Each structure stands twice: as C-alpha cells, then as structure tokens.
mmCIF file of C-alpha atoms in Angstrom:
data_model
loop_
_atom_site.group_PDB
_atom_site.id
_atom_site.type_symbol
_atom_site.label_atom_id
_atom_site.label_comp_id
_atom_site.label_asym_id
_atom_site.label_seq_id
_atom_site.Cartn_x
_atom_site.Cartn_y
_atom_site.Cartn_z
ATOM 1 C CA MET P 1 -6.027 -7.300 8.880
ATOM 2 C CA ILE P 2 -4.825 -6.170 5.446
ATOM 3 C CA GLY P 3 -4.463 -2.468 4.627
ATOM 4 C CA ILE P 4 -4.797 -0.825 1.220
ATOM 5 C CA LEU P 5 -3.598 2.787 0.926
ATOM 6 C CA CYS P 6 -4.843 4.354 -2.322
ATOM 7 C CA GLY P 7 -2.636 7.422 -2.554
ATOM 8 C CA SER P 8 -4.749 9.773 -4.632
ATOM 9 C CA SER P 9 -7.209 12.269 -3.178
ATOM 10 C CA ARG P 10 -9.054 12.733 -6.476
ATOM 11 C CA ALA P 11 -12.679 11.628 -6.620
ATOM 12 C CA ASN P 12 -13.199 8.350 -8.519
ATOM 13 C CA SER P 13 -9.469 8.029 -9.128
ATOM 14 C CA ASN P 14 -7.793 5.270 -11.102
ATOM 15 C CA THR P 15 -5.870 4.466 -7.926
ATOM 16 C CA ALA P 16 -9.117 3.805 -6.059
ATOM 17 C CA ARG P 17 -10.163 1.451 -8.884
ATOM 18 C CA VAL P 18 -7.035 -0.615 -8.325
ATOM 19 C CA GLY P 19 -7.540 -0.603 -4.554
ATOM 20 C CA LYS P 20 -11.087 -1.894 -4.985
ATOM 21 C CA ALA P 21 -9.837 -4.544 -7.409
ATOM 22 C CA ILE P 22 -7.233 -5.714 -4.882
ATOM 23 C CA ARG P 23 -9.945 -5.918 -2.211
ATOM 24 C CA ARG P 24 -12.163 -7.906 -4.599
ATOM 25 C CA ILE P 25 -9.353 -10.384 -5.299
ATOM 26 C CA LEU P 26 -8.550 -10.747 -1.595
ATOM 27 C CA VAL P 27 -12.197 -11.549 -0.826
ATOM 28 C CA SER P 28 -12.243 -14.099 -3.673
ATOM 29 C CA LYS P 29 -9.287 -15.793 -1.965
ATOM 30 C CA GLY P 30 -11.135 -16.187 1.324
ATOM 31 C CA ILE P 31 -10.130 -13.009 3.178
ATOM 32 C CA ASP P 32 -13.014 -11.646 5.257
ATOM 33 C CA ALA P 33 -14.014 -8.262 3.794
ATOM 34 C CA THR P 34 -14.285 -6.813 7.308
ATOM 35 C CA LEU P 35 -10.556 -7.491 7.745
ATOM 36 C CA ILE P 36 -9.588 -5.318 4.759
ATOM 37 C CA ALA P 37 -9.098 -1.627 5.579
ATOM 38 C CA ILE P 38 -9.145 1.048 2.848
ATOM 39 C CA PRO P 39 -9.048 4.611 4.228
ATOM 40 C CA ASP P 40 -10.887 7.053 1.975
ATOM 41 C CA PHE P 41 -8.171 9.266 0.513
ATOM 42 C CA GLU P 42 -10.770 11.737 -0.770
ATOM 43 C CA ASN P 43 -10.786 12.902 2.876
ATOM 44 C CA TYR P 44 -7.000 13.357 2.942
ATOM 45 C CA ASP P 45 -5.995 16.042 5.459
ATOM 46 C CA ILE P 46 -2.548 15.002 6.701
ATOM 47 C CA PRO P 47 -0.655 18.288 7.161
ATOM 48 C CA PHE P 48 2.559 18.916 5.301
ATOM 49 C CA SER P 49 5.626 19.604 7.431
ATOM 50 C CA ASN P 50 5.062 23.375 7.450
ATOM 51 C CA GLY P 51 1.591 22.761 8.872
ATOM 52 C CA GLY P 52 2.671 20.783 11.921
ATOM 53 C CA SER P 53 3.344 17.179 12.885
ATOM 54 C CA LEU P 54 0.968 14.332 13.636
ATOM 55 C CA LYS P 55 0.625 13.415 17.281
ATOM 56 C CA PRO P 56 -0.828 10.177 18.679
ATOM 57 C CA GLY P 57 -4.139 10.800 20.386
ATOM 58 C CA ALA P 58 -4.796 13.955 18.386
ATOM 59 C CA LEU P 59 -5.397 12.572 14.901
ATOM 60 C CA SER P 60 -8.096 13.623 12.467
ATOM 61 C CA THR P 61 -10.711 11.073 11.436
ATOM 62 C CA PHE P 62 -8.794 10.342 8.236
ATOM 63 C CA SER P 63 -5.365 10.142 9.914
ATOM 64 C CA GLN P 64 -6.818 7.832 12.564
ATOM 65 C CA ALA P 65 -8.181 5.564 9.821
ATOM 66 C CA VAL P 66 -4.726 5.452 8.192
ATOM 67 C CA TYR P 67 -3.098 4.739 11.535
ATOM 68 C CA GLU P 68 -5.489 1.908 12.374
ATOM 69 C CA SER P 69 -5.204 0.356 8.923
ATOM 70 C CA MET P 70 -1.405 0.312 9.144
ATOM 71 C CA ALA P 71 -0.925 -0.557 12.808
ATOM 72 C CA GLY P 72 -3.488 -3.360 12.644
ATOM 73 C CA SER P 73 -2.332 -4.935 9.379
ATOM 74 C CA LYS P 74 0.288 -7.561 8.584
ATOM 75 C CA LEU P 75 0.154 -6.861 4.846
ATOM 76 C CA ILE P 76 -0.110 -3.312 3.500
ATOM 77 C CA PHE P 77 -0.589 -2.500 -0.173
ATOM 78 C CA ILE P 78 0.581 1.047 -0.972
ATOM 79 C CA LEU P 79 -0.692 2.457 -4.264
ATOM 80 C CA SER P 80 0.226 5.659 -6.050
ATOM 81 C CA PRO P 81 -0.549 7.114 -9.454
ATOM 82 C CA GLU P 82 2.386 8.273 -11.519
ATOM 83 C CA TYR P 83 2.546 12.064 -11.699
ATOM 84 C CA ASN P 84 5.490 13.267 -13.794
ATOM 85 C CA TRP P 85 7.390 10.053 -12.948
ATOM 86 C CA PHE P 86 6.931 10.453 -9.183
ATOM 87 C CA PRO P 87 4.593 9.101 -6.483
ATOM 88 C CA THR P 88 1.931 11.532 -5.302
ATOM 89 C CA PRO P 89 2.664 14.203 -2.657
ATOM 90 C CA GLU P 90 -0.077 12.541 -0.565
ATOM 91 C CA ILE P 91 1.843 9.260 -0.261
ATOM 92 C CA ILE P 92 5.244 10.884 0.205
ATOM 93 C CA ASN P 93 3.818 13.139 2.935
ATOM 94 C CA LEU P 94 2.027 10.226 4.604
ATOM 95 C CA ILE P 95 5.272 8.262 4.838
ATOM 96 C CA ASN P 96 7.111 11.315 6.182
ATOM 97 C CA GLN P 97 4.465 12.166 8.793
ATOM 98 C CA PHE P 98 3.895 8.605 10.044
ATOM 99 C CA GLY P 99 7.577 7.662 9.746
ATOM 100 C CA LYS P 100 8.389 8.499 13.361
ATOM 101 C CA LYS P 101 9.004 6.543 16.554
ATOM 102 C CA ASP P 102 5.593 7.659 17.858
ATOM 103 C CA PHE P 103 4.031 5.579 15.064
ATOM 104 C CA SER P 104 6.471 2.664 15.050
ATOM 105 C CA ASP P 105 3.588 0.181 15.261
ATOM 106 C CA CYS P 106 2.667 1.234 11.710
ATOM 107 C CA TRP P 107 5.998 -0.139 10.475
ATOM 108 C CA GLU P 108 6.894 -3.078 12.708
ATOM 109 C CA GLY P 109 6.180 -6.647 11.587
ATOM 110 C CA LYS P 110 4.687 -5.750 8.192
ATOM 111 C CA ILE P 111 4.855 -6.806 4.568
ATOM 112 C CA PHE P 112 4.665 -3.771 2.258
ATOM 113 C CA ALA P 113 3.690 -4.227 -1.397
ATOM 114 C CA THR P 114 3.841 -1.287 -3.802
ATOM 115 C CA CYS P 115 1.817 -0.549 -6.912
ATOM 116 C CA GLY P 116 2.116 2.279 -9.431
ATOM 117 C CA ILE P 117 -0.907 3.362 -11.466
ATOM 118 C CA SER P 118 -1.152 5.039 -14.850
ATOM 119 C CA SER P 119 -3.911 5.852 -17.314
ATOM 120 C CA GLY P 120 -1.398 5.012 -20.053
ATOM 121 C CA ARG P 121 1.916 3.212 -20.147
ATOM 122 C CA GLY P 122 3.529 3.840 -16.782
ATOM 123 C CA GLY P 123 3.504 3.023 -13.079
ATOM 124 C CA ARG P 124 6.933 1.475 -12.693
ATOM 125 C CA ILE P 125 8.768 4.500 -11.305
ATOM 126 C CA PRO P 126 6.398 5.294 -8.380
ATOM 127 C CA ALA P 127 6.336 1.613 -7.388
ATOM 128 C CA ILE P 128 10.140 1.521 -7.328
ATOM 129 C CA GLN P 129 10.496 4.871 -5.546
ATOM 130 C CA MET P 130 7.984 3.934 -2.855
ATOM 131 C CA GLY P 131 9.886 0.694 -2.289
ATOM 132 C CA TYR P 132 13.103 2.673 -1.866
ATOM 133 C CA MET P 133 11.467 5.078 0.614
ATOM 134 C CA LEU P 134 9.962 2.241 2.639
ATOM 135 C CA ASN P 135 13.234 0.316 2.815
ATOM 136 C CA LYS P 136 15.094 3.411 4.020
ATOM 137 C CA LEU P 137 12.437 4.078 6.668
ATOM 138 C CA ILE P 138 12.378 0.475 7.896
ATOM 139 C CA ASN P 139 16.174 0.523 8.115
ATOM 140 C CA PHE P 140 16.242 3.847 9.983
ATOM 141 C CA MET P 141 13.582 2.717 12.464
ATOM 142 C CA ASN P 142 15.190 -0.721 12.857
ATOM 143 C CA CYS P 143 11.886 -2.478 12.187
ATOM 144 C CA ASN P 144 11.468 -6.155 11.383
ATOM 145 C CA SER P 145 9.507 -5.671 8.179
ATOM 146 C CA ILE P 146 9.822 -6.541 4.497
ATOM 147 C CA VAL P 147 9.236 -4.573 1.323
ATOM 148 C CA SER P 148 8.044 -7.145 -1.180
ATOM 149 C CA ALA P 149 10.075 -7.770 -4.325
ATOM 150 C CA LYS P 150 6.801 -8.208 -6.219
ATOM 151 C CA SER P 151 5.355 -4.838 -7.240
ATOM 152 C CA PHE P 152 2.690 -4.140 -9.855
ATOM 153 C CA GLU P 153 2.409 -1.620 -12.677
ATOM 154 C CA SER P 154 -1.229 -0.844 -13.449
ATOM 155 C CA GLN P 155 -1.050 0.377 -17.043
ATOM 156 C CA PHE P 156 -3.994 1.725 -19.073
ATOM 157 C CA THR P 157 -6.044 1.364 -15.896
ATOM 158 C CA PRO P 158 -9.364 2.842 -17.189
ATOM 159 C CA LYS P 159 -9.340 0.235 -19.960
ATOM 160 C CA ALA P 160 -8.768 -2.604 -17.489
ATOM 161 C CA LEU P 161 -11.038 -1.744 -14.517
ATOM 162 C CA ASP P 162 -14.347 0.023 -14.043
ATOM 163 C CA ASN P 163 -15.024 2.537 -11.243
ATOM 164 C CA GLU P 164 -15.798 -0.249 -8.764
ATOM 165 C CA GLY P 165 -12.658 -2.232 -9.545
ATOM 166 C CA TYR P 166 -14.292 -4.902 -11.691
ATOM 167 C CA SER P 167 -12.481 -6.288 -14.705
ATOM 168 C CA LEU P 168 -13.257 -4.955 -18.168
ATOM 169 C CA GLY P 169 -11.941 -8.135 -19.748
ATOM 170 C CA ASN P 170 -8.197 -7.594 -20.153
ATOM 171 C CA ALA P 171 -7.004 -11.121 -19.380
ATOM 172 C CA GLU P 172 -3.306 -10.219 -19.239
ATOM 173 C CA TYR P 173 -3.923 -7.361 -16.797
ATOM 174 C CA ASP P 174 -6.228 -9.502 -14.645
ATOM 175 C CA ALA P 175 -3.670 -12.310 -14.420
ATOM 176 C CA GLY P 176 -0.887 -9.876 -13.475
ATOM 177 C CA LEU P 177 -2.914 -8.211 -10.733
ATOM 178 C CA GLU P 178 -4.063 -11.537 -9.294
ATOM 179 C CA ASP P 179 -0.478 -12.832 -9.285
ATOM 180 C CA PHE P 180 0.621 -9.670 -7.449
ATOM 181 C CA VAL P 181 -2.021 -10.161 -4.752
ATOM 182 C CA GLN P 182 -1.423 -13.914 -4.394
ATOM 183 C CA TYR P 183 2.353 -13.532 -4.189
ATOM 184 C CA ASN P 184 2.066 -11.058 -1.347
ATOM 185 C CA LEU P 185 -0.532 -13.124 0.496
ATOM 186 C CA ASN P 186 1.892 -16.050 0.309
ATOM 187 C CA LEU P 187 4.722 -13.836 1.562
ATOM 188 C CA MET P 188 2.601 -12.683 4.507
ATOM 189 C CA ARG P 189 1.808 -16.284 5.450
ATOM 190 C CA LYS P 190 5.462 -17.342 5.210
ATOM 191 C CA ALA P 191 6.500 -14.401 7.376
ATOM 192 C CA ASP P 192 3.866 -15.413 9.953
ATOM 193 C CA ILE P 193 5.396 -18.886 10.150
ATOM 194 C CA LEU P 194 8.921 -17.508 10.599
ATOM 195 C CA LEU P 195 7.803 -15.090 13.308
ATOM 196 C CA SER P 196 5.759 -17.700 15.189
ATOM 197 C CA GLU P 197 8.472 -20.399 15.169
ATOM 198 C CA PRO P 198 11.707 -19.391 16.940
ATOM 199 C CA LEU P 199 14.775 -19.946 14.802
ATOM 200 C CA GLU P 200 17.118 -22.488 16.368
ATOM 201 C CA ILE P 201 20.754 -21.455 16.063
ATOM 202 C CA ARG P 202 23.207 -24.350 16.064
#
C-alpha cells in the first residue's frame, strides 16, 4: 500500500489537490487505486499534547485511518502547506502523537517523501523541515526507514491543479510532480529488493 497524508484540515485545500494529483499519477503508473490510502484530513481530530495521548485500540475513526495508512504502507507521501514558513500544526502534531514505540509499525520499513505546498512561490521550507523531523524520529526510534532526498515544492498550486487534482496545463509543474512520484516509486522498489535479499558480508 502507498499512503498520502495531506496535512491541511481546510475544506478543498490546495494540499488535497496535490494529494489527489499524486494518487492520479500513481494510478497512471499501474498502482491499484485500492492500494492508495488518503485519510480525509477535514476530519482531523488528533489531540494536541495537552488533550491527551493516542493509545492503540482506542483511536478515533480519523486516527485509525491515519494509523492504517502508515502501518500498511511501504511508501508514504507527507504533504503540508506552508504557513508562515512552517509546516502545519496538524502535521507536526501527527508526527509527535504517532512518534512513539506504541506506533513503531508506522515508522519501520518505510520510504517517506515530503512535499510543501503554496498558493504562491513557496513550499521548500515545510518540505525540508518535515524531512528533518522524520529523520530525527527514525533515528530516535532506531527504525530501518529512509527519508527520500527527492522532495517537491508545489508552487502556485491553484494555477497548476484543479480541485480534483487534474492538471491545468502547466507542463513544467506536471513534469516536476511526475518526476517526484516516479523517483520515490523507484526508491521503494529498490528498497524492497535490498530488504528481500540478505546482504552477504565477506
């Protein structure tokens, strides 16, 4: 399975457009649509730290969908709009709440690919910051996972994609997004080969 986390709880967000576009590209490359999980972030209800911690077996419908999409996926795209040069509180809180030993299966054996979204010229900083957070978490939890070197900056998103994630004809944007998806598919497949074939030490 492949997971896509669209880290904005706004209705009809630009981030959701990019998530739908990534799903569309994956399907065009032969990935079964039923194997692509996109939790609906409009239903976001993960508590912040002052509201309690998540506990396995007692998750809300939305938190369970996030858990299943992460635990069951080999490749996870994590998307965030850029708000004042930062990722959204929703994504930061999600990483904090699920970044515990109780949810280690969300982090073990994964490829993580980050994408920052902007309605103008932006997106780089949240993509970089999410990569930093994920690397620190993977290191702390001692997981065998990779944060991809290939991120994507979705600039001027409303001019590039419609509400359903279909292209509005920006060839340069389309090529960049497709390259981002293909690169990370290739990385997932290479990681599968390495994990399935024991490394012989001489």
